[in-house]
Short mmCIF file of C-alpha atoms and ligand atoms in Angstrom, two decimals:
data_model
loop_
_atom_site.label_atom_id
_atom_site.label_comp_id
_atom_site.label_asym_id
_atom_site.label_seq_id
_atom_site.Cartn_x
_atom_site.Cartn_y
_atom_site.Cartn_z
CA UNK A 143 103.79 155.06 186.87
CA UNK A 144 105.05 153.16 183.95
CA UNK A 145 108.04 150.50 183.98
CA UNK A 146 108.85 148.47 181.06
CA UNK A 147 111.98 146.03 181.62
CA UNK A 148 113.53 144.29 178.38
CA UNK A 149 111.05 144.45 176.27
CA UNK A 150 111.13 142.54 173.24
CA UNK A 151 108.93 142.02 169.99
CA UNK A 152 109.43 139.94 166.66
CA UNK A 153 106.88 140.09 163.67
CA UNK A 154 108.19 137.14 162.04
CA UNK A 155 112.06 137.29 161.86
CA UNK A 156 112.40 140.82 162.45
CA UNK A 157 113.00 141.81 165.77
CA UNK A 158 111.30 144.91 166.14
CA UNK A 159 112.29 145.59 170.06
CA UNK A 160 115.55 144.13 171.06
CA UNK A 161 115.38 145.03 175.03
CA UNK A 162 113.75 148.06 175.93
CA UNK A 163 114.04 149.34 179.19
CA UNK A 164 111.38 152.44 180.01
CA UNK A 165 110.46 154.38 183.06
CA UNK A 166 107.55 157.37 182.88
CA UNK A 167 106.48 159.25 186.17
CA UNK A 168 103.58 160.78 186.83
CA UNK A 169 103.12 164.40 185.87
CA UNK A 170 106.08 163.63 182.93
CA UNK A 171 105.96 164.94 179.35
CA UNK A 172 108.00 162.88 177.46
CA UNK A 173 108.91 162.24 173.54
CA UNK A 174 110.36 159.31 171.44
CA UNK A 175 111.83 160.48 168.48
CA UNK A 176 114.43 158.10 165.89
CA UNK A 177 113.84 156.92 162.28
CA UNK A 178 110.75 155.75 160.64
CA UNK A 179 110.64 151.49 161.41
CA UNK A 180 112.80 151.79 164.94
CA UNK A 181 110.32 150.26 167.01
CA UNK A 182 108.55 153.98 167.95
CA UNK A 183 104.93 152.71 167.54
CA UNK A 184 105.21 149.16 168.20
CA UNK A 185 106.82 150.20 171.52
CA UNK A 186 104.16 152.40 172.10
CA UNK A 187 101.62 149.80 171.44
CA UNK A 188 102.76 147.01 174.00
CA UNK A 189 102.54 149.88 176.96
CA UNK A 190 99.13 151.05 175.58
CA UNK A 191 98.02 147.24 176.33
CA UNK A 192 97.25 147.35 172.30
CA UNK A 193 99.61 144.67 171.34
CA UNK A 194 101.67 141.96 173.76
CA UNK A 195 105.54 141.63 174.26
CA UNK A 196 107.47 138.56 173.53
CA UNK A 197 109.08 138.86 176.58
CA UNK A 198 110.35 141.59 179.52
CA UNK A 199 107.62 143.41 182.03
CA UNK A 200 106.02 146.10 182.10
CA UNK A 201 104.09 147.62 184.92
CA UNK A 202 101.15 150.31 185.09
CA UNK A 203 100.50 151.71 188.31
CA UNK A 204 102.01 148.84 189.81
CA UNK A 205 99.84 146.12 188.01
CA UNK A 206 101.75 143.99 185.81
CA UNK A 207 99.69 144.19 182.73
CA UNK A 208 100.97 141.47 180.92
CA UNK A 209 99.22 139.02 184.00
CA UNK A 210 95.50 140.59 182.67
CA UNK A 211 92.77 138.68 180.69
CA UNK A 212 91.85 139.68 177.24
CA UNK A 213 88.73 140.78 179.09
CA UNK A 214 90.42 142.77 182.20
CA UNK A 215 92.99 144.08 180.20
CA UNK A 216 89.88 145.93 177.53
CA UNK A 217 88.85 147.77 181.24
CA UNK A 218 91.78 148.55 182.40
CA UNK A 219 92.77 150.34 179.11
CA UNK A 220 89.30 152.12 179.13
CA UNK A 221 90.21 153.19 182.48
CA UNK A 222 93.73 153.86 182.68
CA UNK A 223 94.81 155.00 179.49
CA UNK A 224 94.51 157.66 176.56
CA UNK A 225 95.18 157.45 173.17
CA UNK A 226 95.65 160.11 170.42
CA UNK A 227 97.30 158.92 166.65
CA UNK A 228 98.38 160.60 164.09
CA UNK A 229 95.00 160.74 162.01
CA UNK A 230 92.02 161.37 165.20
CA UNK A 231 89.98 157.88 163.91
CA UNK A 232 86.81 160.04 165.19
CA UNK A 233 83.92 158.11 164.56
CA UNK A 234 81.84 159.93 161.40
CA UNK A 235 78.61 159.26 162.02
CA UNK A 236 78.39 160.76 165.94
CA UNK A 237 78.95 164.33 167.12
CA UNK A 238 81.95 165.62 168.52
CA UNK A 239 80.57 165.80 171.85
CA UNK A 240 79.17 162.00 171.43
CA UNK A 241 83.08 160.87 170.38
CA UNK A 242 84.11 162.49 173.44
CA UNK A 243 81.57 160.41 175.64
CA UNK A 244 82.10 157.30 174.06
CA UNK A 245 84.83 155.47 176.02
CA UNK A 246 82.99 156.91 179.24
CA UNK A 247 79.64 155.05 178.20
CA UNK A 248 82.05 151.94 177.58
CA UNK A 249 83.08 152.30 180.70
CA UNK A 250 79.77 152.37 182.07
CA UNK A 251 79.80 156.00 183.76
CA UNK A 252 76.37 158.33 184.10
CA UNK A 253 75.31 159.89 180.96
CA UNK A 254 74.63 163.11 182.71
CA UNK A 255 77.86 163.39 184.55
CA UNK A 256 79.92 162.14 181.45
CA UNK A 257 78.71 164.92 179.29
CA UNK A 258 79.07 167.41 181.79
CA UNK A 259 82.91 166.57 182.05
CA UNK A 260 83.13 165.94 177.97
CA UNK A 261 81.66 169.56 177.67
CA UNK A 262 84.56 171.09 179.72
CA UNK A 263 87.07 169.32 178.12
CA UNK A 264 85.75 170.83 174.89
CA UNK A 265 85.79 174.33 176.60
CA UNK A 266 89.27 173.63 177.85
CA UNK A 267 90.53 172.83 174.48
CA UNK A 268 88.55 175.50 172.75
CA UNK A 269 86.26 173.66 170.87
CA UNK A 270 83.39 173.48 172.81
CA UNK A 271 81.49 175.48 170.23
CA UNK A 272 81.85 172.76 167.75
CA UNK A 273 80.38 169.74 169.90
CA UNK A 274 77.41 169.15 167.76
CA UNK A 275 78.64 168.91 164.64
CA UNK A 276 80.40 165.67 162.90
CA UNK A 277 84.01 165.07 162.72
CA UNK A 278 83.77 165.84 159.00
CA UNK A 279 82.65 169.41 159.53
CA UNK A 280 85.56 170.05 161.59
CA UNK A 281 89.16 171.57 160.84
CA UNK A 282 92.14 168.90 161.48
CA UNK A 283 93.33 171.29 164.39
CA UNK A 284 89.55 170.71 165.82
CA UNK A 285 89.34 167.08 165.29
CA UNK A 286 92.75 167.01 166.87
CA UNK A 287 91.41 168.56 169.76
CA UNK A 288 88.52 166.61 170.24
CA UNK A 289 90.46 163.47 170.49
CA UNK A 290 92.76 164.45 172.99
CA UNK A 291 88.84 165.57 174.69
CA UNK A 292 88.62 161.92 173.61
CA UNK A 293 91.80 160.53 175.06
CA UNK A 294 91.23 162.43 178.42
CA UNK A 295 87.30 161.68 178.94
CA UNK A 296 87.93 159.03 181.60
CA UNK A 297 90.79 160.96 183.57
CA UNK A 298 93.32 158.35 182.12
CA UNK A 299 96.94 157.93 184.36
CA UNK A 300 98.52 158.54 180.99
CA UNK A 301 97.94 159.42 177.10
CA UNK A 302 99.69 158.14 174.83
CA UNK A 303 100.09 160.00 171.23
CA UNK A 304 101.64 159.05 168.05
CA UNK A 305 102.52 161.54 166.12
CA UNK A 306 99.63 163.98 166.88
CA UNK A 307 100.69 166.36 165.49
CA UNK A 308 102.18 164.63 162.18
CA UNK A 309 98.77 165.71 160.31
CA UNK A 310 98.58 169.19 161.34
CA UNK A 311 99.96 172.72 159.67
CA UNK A 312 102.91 174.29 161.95
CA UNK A 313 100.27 176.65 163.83
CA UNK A 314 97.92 174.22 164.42
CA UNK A 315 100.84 171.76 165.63
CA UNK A 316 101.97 174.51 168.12
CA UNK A 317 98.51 174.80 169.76
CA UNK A 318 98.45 171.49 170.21
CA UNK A 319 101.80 171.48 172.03
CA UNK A 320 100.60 174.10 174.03
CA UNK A 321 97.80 172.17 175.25
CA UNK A 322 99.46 169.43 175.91
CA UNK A 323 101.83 171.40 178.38
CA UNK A 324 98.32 173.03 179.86
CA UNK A 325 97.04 169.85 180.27
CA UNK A 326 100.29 168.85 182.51
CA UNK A 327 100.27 171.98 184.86
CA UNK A 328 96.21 171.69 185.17
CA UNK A 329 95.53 167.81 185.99
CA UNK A 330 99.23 166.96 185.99
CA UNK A 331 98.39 164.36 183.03
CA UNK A 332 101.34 162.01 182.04
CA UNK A 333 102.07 162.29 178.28
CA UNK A 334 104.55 159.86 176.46
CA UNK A 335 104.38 160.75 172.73
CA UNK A 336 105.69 159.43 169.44
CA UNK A 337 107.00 162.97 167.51
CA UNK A 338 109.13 163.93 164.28
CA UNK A 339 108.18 167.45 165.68
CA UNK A 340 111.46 169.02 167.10
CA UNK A 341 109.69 171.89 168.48
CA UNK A 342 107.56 169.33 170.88
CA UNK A 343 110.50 167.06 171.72
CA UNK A 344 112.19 170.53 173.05
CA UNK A 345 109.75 171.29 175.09
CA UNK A 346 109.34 167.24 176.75
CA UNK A 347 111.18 167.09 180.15
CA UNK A 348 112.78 164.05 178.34
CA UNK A 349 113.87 162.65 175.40
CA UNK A 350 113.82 159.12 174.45
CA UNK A 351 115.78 158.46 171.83
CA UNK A 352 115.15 155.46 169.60
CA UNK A 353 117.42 152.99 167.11
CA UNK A 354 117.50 149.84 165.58
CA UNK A 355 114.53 148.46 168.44
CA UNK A 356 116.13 150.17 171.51
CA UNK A 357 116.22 153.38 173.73
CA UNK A 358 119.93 154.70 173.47
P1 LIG B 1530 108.23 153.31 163.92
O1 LIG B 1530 106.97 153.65 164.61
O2 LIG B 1530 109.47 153.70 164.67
O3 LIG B 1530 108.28 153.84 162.51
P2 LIG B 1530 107.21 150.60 163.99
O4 LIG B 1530 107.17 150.24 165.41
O5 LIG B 1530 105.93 151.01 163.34
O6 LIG B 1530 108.33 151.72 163.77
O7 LIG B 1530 107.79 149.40 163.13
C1 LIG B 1530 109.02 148.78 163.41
C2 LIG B 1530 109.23 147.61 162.46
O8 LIG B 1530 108.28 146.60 162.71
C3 LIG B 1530 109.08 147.97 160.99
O9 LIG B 1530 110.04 147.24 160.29
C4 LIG B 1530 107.69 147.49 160.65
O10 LIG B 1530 107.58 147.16 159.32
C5 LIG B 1530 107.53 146.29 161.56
N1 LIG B 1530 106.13 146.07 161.96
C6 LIG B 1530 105.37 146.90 162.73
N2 LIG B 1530 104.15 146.40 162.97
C7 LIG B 1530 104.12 145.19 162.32
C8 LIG B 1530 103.11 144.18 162.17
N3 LIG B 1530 101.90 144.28 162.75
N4 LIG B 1530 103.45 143.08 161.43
C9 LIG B 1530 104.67 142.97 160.86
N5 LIG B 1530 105.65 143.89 160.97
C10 LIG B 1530 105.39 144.99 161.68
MG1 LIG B 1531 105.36 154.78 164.00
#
């Protein structure tokens, strides 16, 4: 689903990614763990489409994204992928339910239809009772959970998270993990996720481990 090939990324003289070579398939769970400022989130980025590589490939689905406008590249993110960080980035003034729909609306989808599907994402990740109220009325587990509602809305190839669960108290962090692994065996959804959480990085089918800007 994914490939990335030699991958590399400055900011200024610092080379943050010194050749990175990735491979995700579909229906994989897998984690990047390695110390704070190795390149975790910036590698993340450039296969999210959020930021560009200097140089290398990297393929979604067989499209090299790198070959995209600024303006085909915006849809094929809102179509292809999901992301959930470490703090949800909910917007304040709109309803759970509403956050959920967003990126569908973006992405030009029936109103109806889209909050159909956002309400049983809700039910599937147990907050479904909580769709009308603001993010600010909700628990961090609950926002949590309604951005991966978020992150999933438009049936994405693959989510990626960043820390997700970095924010969250260890019970709250397990049901999260939990889901996650639901959300696998139900719509075989891809994850690859940034974690400092050794608990989820046990439970990935694989571990990436990352130094000094590369997989080792
Ligand atoms: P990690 O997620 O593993 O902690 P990052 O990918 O966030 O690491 O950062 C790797 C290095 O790149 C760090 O030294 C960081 O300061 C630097 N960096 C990340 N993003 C930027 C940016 N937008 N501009 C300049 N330097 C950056
Ligand atoms: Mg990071």
């Amino acid at each position: 689903m994914i490939n990335g090939k030699n991958i590399h990324k400055a900011y200024g003289k610092i080379q943050v990614l010194k050749g990175v070579d990735i491979h995700i398939s579909r229906g994989e769970v897998v984690s990047i763990v390695g110390p704070s400022g190795s390149g975790k989130s910036t590698l993340l980025h450039i296969l999210g489409t959020l930021d560009k590589a200097d140089s290398g490939e990297v393929t979604m689905n067989g499209q090299d994204i790198q070959l995209l406008s600024s303006k085909k590249l915006a849809a094929f993110r809102n179509e292809n992928i999901g992301f959930v960080f470490q703090f949800h980035h909910l917007l304040p003034e709109f309803s759970a339910l509403e956050n959920v729909c967003i990126p569908a609306w973006i992405g030009g989808r029936k109103k109806k239809q889209v909050e159909q599907r956002a309400k049983e994402l809700l039910g599937i990740l147990g907050v479904a009772h909580r769709m009308d109220n603001k993010p600010n009325e909700l628990s961090g587990g609950e926002q949590q959970r309604v951005a991966v509602a978020r992150a999933l809305i438009n049936q994405p190839s693959i989510v990626f998270a960043d820390e997700p669960t970095g924010n969250l108290d260890t019970a709250n962090a397990k049901e999260l993990h939990d889901l996650i692994f639901d959300l696998r065996s139900k719509f075989e959804q891809t994850f690859l996720i940034v974690t400092h959480n050794e608990e989820l990085a046990q439970l990935s089918d694989r571990v990436l481990q990352m130094k000094d800007g590369l997989i080792m």
